[in-house]
GROMACS .gro file of C-alpha atoms in nm:
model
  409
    1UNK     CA    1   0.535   3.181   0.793
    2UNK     CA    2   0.155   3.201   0.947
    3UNK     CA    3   0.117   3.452   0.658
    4UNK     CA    4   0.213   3.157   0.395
    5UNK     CA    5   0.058   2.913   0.526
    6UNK     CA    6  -0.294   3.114   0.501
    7UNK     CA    7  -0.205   3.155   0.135
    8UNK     CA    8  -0.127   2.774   0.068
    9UNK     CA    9  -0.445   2.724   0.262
   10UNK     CA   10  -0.619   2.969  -0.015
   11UNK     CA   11  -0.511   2.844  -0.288
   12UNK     CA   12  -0.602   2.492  -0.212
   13UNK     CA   13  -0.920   2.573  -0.121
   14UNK     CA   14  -0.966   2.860  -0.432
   15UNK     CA   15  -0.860   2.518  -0.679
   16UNK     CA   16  -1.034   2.245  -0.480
   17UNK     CA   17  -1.288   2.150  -0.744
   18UNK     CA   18  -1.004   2.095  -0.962
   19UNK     CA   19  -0.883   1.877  -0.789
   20UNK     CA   20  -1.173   1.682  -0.708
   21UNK     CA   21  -1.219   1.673  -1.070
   22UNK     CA   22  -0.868   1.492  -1.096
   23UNK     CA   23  -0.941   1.253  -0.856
   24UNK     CA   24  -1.233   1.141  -1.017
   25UNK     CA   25  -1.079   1.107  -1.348
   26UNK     CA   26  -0.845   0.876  -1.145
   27UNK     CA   27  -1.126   0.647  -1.037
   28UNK     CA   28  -1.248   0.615  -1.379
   29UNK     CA   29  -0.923   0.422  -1.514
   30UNK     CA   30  -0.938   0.094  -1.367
   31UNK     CA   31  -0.637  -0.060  -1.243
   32UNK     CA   32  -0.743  -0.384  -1.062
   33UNK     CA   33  -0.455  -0.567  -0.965
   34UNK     CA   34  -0.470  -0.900  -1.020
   35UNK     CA   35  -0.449  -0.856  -1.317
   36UNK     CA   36  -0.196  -0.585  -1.292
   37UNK     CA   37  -0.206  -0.388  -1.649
   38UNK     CA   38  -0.164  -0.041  -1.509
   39UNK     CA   39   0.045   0.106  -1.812
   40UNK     CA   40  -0.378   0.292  -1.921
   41UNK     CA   41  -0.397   0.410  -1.600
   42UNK     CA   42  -0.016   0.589  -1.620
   43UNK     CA   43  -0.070   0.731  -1.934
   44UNK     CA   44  -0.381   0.880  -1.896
   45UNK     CA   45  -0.242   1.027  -1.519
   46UNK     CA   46   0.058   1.150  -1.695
   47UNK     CA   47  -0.198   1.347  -1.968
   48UNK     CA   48  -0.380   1.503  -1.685
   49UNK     CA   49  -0.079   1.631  -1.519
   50UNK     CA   50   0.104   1.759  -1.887
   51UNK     CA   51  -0.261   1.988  -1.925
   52UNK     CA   52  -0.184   2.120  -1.542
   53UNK     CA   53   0.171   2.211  -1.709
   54UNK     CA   54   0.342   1.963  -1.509
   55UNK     CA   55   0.677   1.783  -1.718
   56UNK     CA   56   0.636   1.391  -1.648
   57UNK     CA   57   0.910   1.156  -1.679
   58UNK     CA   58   0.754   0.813  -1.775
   59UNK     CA   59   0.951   0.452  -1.696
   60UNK     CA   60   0.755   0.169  -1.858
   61UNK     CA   61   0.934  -0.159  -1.658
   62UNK     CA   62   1.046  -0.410  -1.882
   63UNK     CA   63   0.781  -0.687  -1.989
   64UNK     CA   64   0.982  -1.005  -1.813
   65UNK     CA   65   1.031  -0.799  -1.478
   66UNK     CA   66   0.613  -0.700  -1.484
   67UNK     CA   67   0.549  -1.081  -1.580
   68UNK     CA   68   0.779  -1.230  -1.321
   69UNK     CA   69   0.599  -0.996  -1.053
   70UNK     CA   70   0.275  -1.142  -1.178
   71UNK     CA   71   0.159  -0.851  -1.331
   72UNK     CA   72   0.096  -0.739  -1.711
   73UNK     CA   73   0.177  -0.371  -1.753
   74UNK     CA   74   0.350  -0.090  -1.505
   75UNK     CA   75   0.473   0.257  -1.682
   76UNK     CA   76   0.590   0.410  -1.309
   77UNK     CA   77   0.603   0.796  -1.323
   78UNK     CA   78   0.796   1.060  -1.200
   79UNK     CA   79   0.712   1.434  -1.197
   80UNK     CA   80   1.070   1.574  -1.044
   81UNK     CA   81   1.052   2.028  -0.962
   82UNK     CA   82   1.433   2.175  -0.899
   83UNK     CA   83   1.404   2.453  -0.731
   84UNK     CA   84   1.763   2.550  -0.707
   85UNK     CA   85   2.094   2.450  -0.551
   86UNK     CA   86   2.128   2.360  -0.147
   87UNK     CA   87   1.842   2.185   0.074
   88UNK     CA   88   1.703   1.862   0.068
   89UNK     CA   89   1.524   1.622  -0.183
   90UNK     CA   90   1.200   1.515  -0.072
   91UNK     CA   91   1.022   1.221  -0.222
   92UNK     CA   92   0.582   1.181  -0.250
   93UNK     CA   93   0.479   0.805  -0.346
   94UNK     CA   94   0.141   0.708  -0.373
   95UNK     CA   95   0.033   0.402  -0.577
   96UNK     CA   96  -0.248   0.354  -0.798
   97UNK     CA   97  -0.267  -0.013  -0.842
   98UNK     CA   98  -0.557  -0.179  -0.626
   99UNK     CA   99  -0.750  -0.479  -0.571
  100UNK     CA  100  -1.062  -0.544  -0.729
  101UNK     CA  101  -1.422  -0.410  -0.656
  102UNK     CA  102  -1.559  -0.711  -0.539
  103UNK     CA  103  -1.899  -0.768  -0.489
  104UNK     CA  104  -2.161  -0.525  -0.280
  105UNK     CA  105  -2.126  -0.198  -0.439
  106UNK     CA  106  -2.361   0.074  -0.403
  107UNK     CA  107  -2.150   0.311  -0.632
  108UNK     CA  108  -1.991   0.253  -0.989
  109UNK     CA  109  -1.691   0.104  -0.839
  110UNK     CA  110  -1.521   0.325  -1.125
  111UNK     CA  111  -1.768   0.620  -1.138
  112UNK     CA  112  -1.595   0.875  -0.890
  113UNK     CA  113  -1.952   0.924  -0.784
  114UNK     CA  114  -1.989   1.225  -0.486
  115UNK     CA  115  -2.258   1.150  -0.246
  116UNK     CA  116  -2.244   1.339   0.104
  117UNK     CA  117  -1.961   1.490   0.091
  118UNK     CA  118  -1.774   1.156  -0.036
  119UNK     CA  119  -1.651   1.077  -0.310
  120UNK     CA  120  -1.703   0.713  -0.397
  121UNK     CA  121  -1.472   0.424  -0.613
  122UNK     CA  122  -1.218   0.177  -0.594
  123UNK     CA  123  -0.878   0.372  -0.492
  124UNK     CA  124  -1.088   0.662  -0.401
  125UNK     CA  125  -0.914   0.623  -0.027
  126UNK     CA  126  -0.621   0.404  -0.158
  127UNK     CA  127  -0.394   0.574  -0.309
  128UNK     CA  128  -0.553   0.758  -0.641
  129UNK     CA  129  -0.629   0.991  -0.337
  130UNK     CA  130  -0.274   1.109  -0.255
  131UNK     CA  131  -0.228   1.174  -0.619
  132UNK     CA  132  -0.464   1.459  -0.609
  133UNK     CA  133  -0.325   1.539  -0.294
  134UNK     CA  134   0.039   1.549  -0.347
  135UNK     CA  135  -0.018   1.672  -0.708
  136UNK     CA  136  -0.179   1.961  -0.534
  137UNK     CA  137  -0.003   2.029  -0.268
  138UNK     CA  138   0.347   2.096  -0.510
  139UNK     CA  139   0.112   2.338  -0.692
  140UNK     CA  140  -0.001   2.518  -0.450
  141UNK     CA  141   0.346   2.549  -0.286
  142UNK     CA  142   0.481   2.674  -0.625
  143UNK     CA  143   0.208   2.917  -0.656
  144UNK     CA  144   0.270   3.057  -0.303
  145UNK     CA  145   0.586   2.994  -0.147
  146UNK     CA  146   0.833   3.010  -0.487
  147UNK     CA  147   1.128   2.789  -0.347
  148UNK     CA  148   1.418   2.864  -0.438
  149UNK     CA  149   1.621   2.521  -0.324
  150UNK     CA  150   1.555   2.187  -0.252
  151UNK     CA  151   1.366   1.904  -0.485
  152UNK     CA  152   1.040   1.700  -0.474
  153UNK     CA  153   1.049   1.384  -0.693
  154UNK     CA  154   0.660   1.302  -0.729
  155UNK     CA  155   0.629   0.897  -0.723
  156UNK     CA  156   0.344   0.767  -0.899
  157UNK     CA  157   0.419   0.382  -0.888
  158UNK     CA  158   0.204   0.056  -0.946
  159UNK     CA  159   0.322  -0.208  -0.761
  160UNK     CA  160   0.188  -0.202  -0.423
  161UNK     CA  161  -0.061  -0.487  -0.399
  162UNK     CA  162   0.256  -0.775  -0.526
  163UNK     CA  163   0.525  -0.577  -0.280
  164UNK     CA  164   0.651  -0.273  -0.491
  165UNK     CA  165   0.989  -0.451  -0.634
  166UNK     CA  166   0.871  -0.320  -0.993
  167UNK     CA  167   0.715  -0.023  -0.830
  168UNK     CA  168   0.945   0.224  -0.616
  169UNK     CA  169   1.170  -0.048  -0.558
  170UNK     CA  170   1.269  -0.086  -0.924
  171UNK     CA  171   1.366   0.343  -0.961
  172UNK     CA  172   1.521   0.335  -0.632
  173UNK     CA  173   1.737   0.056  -0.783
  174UNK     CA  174   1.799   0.196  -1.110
  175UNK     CA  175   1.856   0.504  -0.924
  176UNK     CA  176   1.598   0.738  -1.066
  177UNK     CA  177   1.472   0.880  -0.756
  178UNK     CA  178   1.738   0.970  -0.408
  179UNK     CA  179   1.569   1.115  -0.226
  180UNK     CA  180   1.647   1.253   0.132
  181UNK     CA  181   1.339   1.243   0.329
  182UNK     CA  182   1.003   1.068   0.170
  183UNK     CA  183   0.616   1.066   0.250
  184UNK     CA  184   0.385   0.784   0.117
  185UNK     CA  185   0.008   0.789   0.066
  186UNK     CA  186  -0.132   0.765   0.378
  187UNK     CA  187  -0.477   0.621   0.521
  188UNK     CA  188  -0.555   0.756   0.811
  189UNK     CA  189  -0.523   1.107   0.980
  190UNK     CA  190  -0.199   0.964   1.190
  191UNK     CA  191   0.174   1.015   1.081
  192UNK     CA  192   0.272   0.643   1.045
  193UNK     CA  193   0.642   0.600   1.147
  194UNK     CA  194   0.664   0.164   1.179
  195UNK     CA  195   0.496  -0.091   0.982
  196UNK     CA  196   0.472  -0.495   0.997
  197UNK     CA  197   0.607  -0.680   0.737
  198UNK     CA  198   0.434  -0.944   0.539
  199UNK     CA  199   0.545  -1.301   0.446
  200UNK     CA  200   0.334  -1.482   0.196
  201UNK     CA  201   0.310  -1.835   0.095
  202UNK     CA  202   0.195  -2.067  -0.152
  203UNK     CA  203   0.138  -2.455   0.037
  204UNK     CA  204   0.042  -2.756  -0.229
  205UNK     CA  205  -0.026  -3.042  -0.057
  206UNK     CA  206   0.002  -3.417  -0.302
  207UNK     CA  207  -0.138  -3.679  -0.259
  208UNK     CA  208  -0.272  -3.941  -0.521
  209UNK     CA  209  -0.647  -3.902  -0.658
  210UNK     CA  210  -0.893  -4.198  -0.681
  211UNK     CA  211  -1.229  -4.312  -0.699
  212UNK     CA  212  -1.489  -4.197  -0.388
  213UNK     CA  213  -1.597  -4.546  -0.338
  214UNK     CA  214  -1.312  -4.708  -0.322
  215UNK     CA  215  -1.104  -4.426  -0.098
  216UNK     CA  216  -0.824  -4.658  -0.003
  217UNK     CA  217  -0.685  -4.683  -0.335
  218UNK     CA  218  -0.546  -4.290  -0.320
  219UNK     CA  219  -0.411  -4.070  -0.057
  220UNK     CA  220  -0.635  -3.758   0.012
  221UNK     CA  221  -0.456  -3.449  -0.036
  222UNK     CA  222  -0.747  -3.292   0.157
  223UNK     CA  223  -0.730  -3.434   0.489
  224UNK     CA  224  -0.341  -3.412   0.491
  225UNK     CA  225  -0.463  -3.005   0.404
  226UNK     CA  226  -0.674  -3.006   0.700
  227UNK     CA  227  -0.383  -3.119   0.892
  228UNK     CA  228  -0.160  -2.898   0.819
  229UNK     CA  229  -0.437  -2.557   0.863
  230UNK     CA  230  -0.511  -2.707   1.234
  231UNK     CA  231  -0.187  -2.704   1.297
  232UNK     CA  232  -0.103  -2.329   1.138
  233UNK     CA  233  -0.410  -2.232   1.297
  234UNK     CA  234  -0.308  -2.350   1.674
  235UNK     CA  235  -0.016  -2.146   1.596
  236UNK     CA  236  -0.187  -1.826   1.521
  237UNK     CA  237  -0.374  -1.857   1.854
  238UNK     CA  238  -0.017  -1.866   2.021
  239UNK     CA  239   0.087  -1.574   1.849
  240UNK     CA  240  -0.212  -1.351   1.996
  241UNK     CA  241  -0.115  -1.523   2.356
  242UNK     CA  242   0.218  -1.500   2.389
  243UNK     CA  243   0.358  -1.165   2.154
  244UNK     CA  244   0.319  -0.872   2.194
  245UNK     CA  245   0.476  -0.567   1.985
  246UNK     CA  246   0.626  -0.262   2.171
  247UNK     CA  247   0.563  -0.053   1.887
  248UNK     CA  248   0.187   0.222   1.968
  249UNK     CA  249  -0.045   0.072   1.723
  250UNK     CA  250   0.065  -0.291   1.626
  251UNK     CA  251  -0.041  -0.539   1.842
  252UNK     CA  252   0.092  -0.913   1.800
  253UNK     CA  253   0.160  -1.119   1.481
  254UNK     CA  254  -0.079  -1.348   1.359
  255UNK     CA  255  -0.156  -1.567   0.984
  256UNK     CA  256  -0.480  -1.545   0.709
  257UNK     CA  257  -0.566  -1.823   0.505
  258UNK     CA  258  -0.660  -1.642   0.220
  259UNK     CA  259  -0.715  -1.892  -0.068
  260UNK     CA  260  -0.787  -2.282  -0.102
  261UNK     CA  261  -0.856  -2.480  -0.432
  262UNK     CA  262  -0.828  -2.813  -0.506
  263UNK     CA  263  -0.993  -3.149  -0.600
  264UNK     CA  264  -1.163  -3.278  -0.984
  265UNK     CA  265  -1.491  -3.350  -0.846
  266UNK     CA  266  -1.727  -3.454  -0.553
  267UNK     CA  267  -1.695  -3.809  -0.659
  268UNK     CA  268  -1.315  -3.828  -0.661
  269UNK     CA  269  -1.046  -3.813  -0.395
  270UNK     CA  270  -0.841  -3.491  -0.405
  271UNK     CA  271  -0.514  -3.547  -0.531
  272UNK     CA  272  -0.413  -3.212  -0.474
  273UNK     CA  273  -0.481  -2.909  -0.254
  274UNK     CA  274  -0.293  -2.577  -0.264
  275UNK     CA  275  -0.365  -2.260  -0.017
  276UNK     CA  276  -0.201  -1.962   0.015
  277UNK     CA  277  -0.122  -1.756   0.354
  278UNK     CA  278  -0.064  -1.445   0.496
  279UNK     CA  279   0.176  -1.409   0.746
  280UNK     CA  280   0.222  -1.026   0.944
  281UNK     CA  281   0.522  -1.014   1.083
  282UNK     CA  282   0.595  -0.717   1.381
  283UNK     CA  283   0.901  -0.508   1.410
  284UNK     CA  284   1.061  -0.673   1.657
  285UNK     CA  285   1.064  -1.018   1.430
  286UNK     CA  286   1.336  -1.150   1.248
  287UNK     CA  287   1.189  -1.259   0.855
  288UNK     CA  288   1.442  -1.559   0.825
  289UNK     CA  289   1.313  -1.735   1.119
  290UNK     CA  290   0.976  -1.672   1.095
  291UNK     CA  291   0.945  -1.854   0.724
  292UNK     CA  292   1.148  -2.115   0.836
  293UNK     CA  293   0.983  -2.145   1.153
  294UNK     CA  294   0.625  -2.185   0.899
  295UNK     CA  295   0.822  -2.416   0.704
  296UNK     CA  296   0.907  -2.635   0.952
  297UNK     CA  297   0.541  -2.678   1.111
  298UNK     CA  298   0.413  -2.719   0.763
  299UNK     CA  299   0.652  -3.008   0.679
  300UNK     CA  300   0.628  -3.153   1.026
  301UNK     CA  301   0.252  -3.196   1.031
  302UNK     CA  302   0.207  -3.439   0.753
  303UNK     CA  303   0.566  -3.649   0.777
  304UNK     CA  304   0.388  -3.888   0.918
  305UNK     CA  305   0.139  -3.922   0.663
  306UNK     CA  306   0.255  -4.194   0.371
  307UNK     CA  307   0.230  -4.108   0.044
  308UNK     CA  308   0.173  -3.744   0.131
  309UNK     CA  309   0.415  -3.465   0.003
  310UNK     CA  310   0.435  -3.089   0.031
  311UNK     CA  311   0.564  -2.774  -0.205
  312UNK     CA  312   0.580  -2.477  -0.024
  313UNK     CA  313   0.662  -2.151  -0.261
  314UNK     CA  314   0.745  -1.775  -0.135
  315UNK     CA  315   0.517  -1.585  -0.318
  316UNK     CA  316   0.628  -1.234  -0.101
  317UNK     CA  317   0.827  -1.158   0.186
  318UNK     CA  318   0.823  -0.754   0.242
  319UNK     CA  319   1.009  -0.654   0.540
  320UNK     CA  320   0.846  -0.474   0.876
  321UNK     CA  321   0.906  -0.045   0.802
  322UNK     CA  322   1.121   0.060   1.198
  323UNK     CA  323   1.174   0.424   1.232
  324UNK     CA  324   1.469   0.575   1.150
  325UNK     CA  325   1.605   0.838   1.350
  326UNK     CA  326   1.651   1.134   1.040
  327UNK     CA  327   1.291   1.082   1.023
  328UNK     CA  328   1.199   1.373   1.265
  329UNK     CA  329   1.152   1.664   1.045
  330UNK     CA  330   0.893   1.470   0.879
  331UNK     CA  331   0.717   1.387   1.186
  332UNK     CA  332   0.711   1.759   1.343
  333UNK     CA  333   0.605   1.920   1.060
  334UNK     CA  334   0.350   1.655   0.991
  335UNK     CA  335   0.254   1.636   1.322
  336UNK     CA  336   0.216   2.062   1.363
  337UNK     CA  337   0.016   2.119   1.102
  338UNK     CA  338  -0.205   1.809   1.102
  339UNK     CA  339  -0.311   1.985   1.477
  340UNK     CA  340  -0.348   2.296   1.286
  341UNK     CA  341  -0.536   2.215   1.026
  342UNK     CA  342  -0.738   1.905   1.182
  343UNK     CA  343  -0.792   2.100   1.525
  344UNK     CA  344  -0.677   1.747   1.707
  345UNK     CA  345  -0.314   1.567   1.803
  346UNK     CA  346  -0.182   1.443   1.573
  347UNK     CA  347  -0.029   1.093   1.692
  348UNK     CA  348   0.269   0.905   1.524
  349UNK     CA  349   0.244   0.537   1.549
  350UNK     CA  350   0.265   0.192   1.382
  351UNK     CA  351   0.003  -0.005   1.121
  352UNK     CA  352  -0.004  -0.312   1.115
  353UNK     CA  353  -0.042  -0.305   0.719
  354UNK     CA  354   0.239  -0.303   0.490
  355UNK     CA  355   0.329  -0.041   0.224
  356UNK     CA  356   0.610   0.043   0.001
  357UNK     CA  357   0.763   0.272   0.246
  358UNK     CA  358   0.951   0.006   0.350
  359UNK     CA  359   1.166  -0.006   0.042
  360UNK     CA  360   1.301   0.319   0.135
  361UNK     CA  361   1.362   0.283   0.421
  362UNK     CA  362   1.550  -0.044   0.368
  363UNK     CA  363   1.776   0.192   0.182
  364UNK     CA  364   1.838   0.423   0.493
  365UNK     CA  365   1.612   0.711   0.345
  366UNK     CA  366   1.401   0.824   0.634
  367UNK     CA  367   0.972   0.799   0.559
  368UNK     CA  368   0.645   0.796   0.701
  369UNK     CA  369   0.306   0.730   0.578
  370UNK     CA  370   0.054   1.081   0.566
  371UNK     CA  371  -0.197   1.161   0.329
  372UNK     CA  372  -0.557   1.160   0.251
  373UNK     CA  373  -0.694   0.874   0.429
  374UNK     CA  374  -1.004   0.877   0.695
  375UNK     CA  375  -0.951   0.841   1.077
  376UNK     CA  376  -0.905   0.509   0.996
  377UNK     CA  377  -0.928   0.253   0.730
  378UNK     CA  378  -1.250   0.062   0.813
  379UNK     CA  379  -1.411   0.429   0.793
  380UNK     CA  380  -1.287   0.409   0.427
  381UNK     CA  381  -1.400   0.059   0.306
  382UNK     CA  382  -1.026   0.026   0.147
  383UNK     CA  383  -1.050  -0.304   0.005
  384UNK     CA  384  -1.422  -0.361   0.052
  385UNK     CA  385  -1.723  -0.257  -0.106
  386UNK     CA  386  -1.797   0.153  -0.141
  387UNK     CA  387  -1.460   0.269  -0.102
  388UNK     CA  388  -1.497   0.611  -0.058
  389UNK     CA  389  -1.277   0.912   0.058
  390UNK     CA  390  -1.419   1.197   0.225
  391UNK     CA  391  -1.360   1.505   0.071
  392UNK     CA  392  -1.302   1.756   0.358
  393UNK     CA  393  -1.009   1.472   0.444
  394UNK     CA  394  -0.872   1.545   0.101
  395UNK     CA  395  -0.876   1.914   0.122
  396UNK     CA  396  -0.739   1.928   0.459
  397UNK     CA  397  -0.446   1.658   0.428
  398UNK     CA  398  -0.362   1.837   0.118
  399UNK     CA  399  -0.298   2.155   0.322
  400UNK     CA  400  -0.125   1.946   0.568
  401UNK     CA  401   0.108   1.808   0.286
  402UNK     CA  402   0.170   2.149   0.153
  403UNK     CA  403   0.266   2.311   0.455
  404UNK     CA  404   0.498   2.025   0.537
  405UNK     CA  405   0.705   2.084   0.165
  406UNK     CA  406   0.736   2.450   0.243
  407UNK     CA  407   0.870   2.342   0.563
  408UNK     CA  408   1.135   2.098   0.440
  409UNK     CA  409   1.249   2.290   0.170
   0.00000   0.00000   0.00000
């Protein structure tokens, strides 16, 4: 097997521009999500791998699913290799929808630009990455190692910002992909077995707009607002206090304001204020009872306000990712050659992100989060300004990832 591995090694290494060169072409399809029209971005992906003489099975998701989701256009992809009867099916997802650039850049946020040894652009780190890498990985397995049983169903899915229901979570349901073991795009050089889960909500707060000078005419939906954040607020300073998760690498639950609008104008009394909020739930929480727990102090913290009145809306609840017990080969193998290849341990721990993982896991498929991420995902500016990936990460995880396959299969 050392003998093998060399050669997968080689062959990465002897096709690495390629792949770089994949990557980049990647970057250069935008795919910002809002607004969510990723169907480009699919199409040209599924060109690049046809040239590498890969067969692609493309699954545009009907229009009123994409739309209900809050998104405008997902063709999900699937590049499936039989390799003969016996051994397991093993499932890669990475996604390639993202937020957008934002402000600050350095870099053509959608240039694939190289600098230092880094290679620079919105997904770059999250998850155009693992494309390249799981892409290459299957090629360089087929090249070397010729199995001879045993599938890998190659996930390329766009539905990870909005919680992956039209993403993975709409072929697992229509049953296009059953798989037996499954590894997502990963983001940092640790095999991630447990991840929080995420509860999202959408507050409008009523109250009845007026005139500034004469204030006592309508009810402020501001204030009643202001209210109700002090009192969310107080509660996120209990959660750091008083929970703690048992789980290596999550710590304790806690909320984000994320978004506030409201108000006509600076002369006029808000008659309306909505906010959204981020809620991380740990492993050991139960979803149910934390959103009606929210719902509850929400509610509660302007009922004694008259003329006040409150809409709260789920916009997202995505479960916390526990380990599963079947998922141990992954976690050896991952963990072995990550020491190998990396020259450090390898740990395997919790996030306390979210991912899509969790959908399979839901369905009692084992999974755990590896790929071509940093040492961790500050080092990678995911989701800020110069998102960048650096490029001895990708040609070492994709080793990694390689290795692993030849092991499962």
């Amino acid at each position: 097997m050392t003998a093998t591995y060399t050669q997968l090694d080689a062959w990465i290494d002897a096709h690495f521009d390629e792949q770089v060169a994949f990557l980049q072409e990647l970057v250069r399809v935008p795919t910002d999500t809002p607004p969510g029209n990723n169907a480009p971005h699919a199409d040209r992906t599924a060109e690049l791998l046809v040239d590498m003489g890969l067969d692609v099975q493309k699954y545009p998701v009907p229009a009123p699913l994409v739309e209900a989701a809050g998104l405008q256009s997902i063709t999900n992809l699937i590049v499936r290799r039989s390799y003969g009867e016996g051994g397991r099916t093993v499932a890669l997802n990475a996604h390639g929808d993202v937020v957008p650039p934002g402000e600050g850049w350095t870099h053509d946020p959608y240039g694939g630009e190289i600098e230092d040894g880094k290679l620079f652009g919105r997904a770059a780190a999250v998850s155009k990455c693992d494309f390249s890498t799981y892409t290459f990985a299957i090629r360089a397995l087929e090249a070397v190692a010729k199995p001879t049983q045993g599938q890998i169903d190659l996930l390329l899915t766009y539905d990870e910002e909005f919680g992956g229901e039209v993403g993975p979570g709409w072929l697992l349901a229509n049953q296009l992909t059953e798989p037996d073991l499954m590894i997502a795009a990963g983001f940092s050089y640790q095999v991630i077995t447990a991840h929080n889960g995420c509860l999202q909500l959408e507050v409008t707060v009523h109250g009845q707009m007026a005139h500034a000078a004469i204030p006592e005419s309508g009810v402020d939906a501001l204030q009643a607002a202001v209210q109700i954040l002090n009192v969310l607020y107080a509660q996120n300073a209990l959660y750091r206090a008083h929970i703690t998760s048992q789980v290596e690498g999550i710590t304790h639950p806690y909320l984000n304001v994320g978004l506030i609008e409201g108000g006509t104008n600076t002369n006029v009394i808000p008659g309306r204020v909505t906010f959204k909020l981020d809620r991380r739930m740990i492993p050991e929480e139960d979803a149910t009872q934390v959103e009606a727990t929210l719902r509850q102090l929400i509610t509660q913290a302007v009922e004694t306000l008259p003329g006040v009145t409150v809409d709260i809306r789920r916009m997202l609840l995505a479960q916390s990712m526990k380990p599963l017990p079947g998922n141990q080969p992954l976690v050896q193998a991952l963990q072995k050659h990550g020491q190998e290849v990396f020259g450090e341990v390898i740990p395997a721990l919790g996030t306390p992100l979210y991912t899509d993982v969790r959908l399979f896991v839901e369905r009692g498929i084992p999974g755990v989060i590896y790929g071509a991420g940093p040492r961790t995902v500050l080092e990678s500016h995911a989701k800020r300004a110069d998102e960048r990936i650096d490029l001895y990460d990708l040609r070492r995880a994709t080793k990694v990832i390689a290795r692993t396959l030849h092991d499962l299969l």
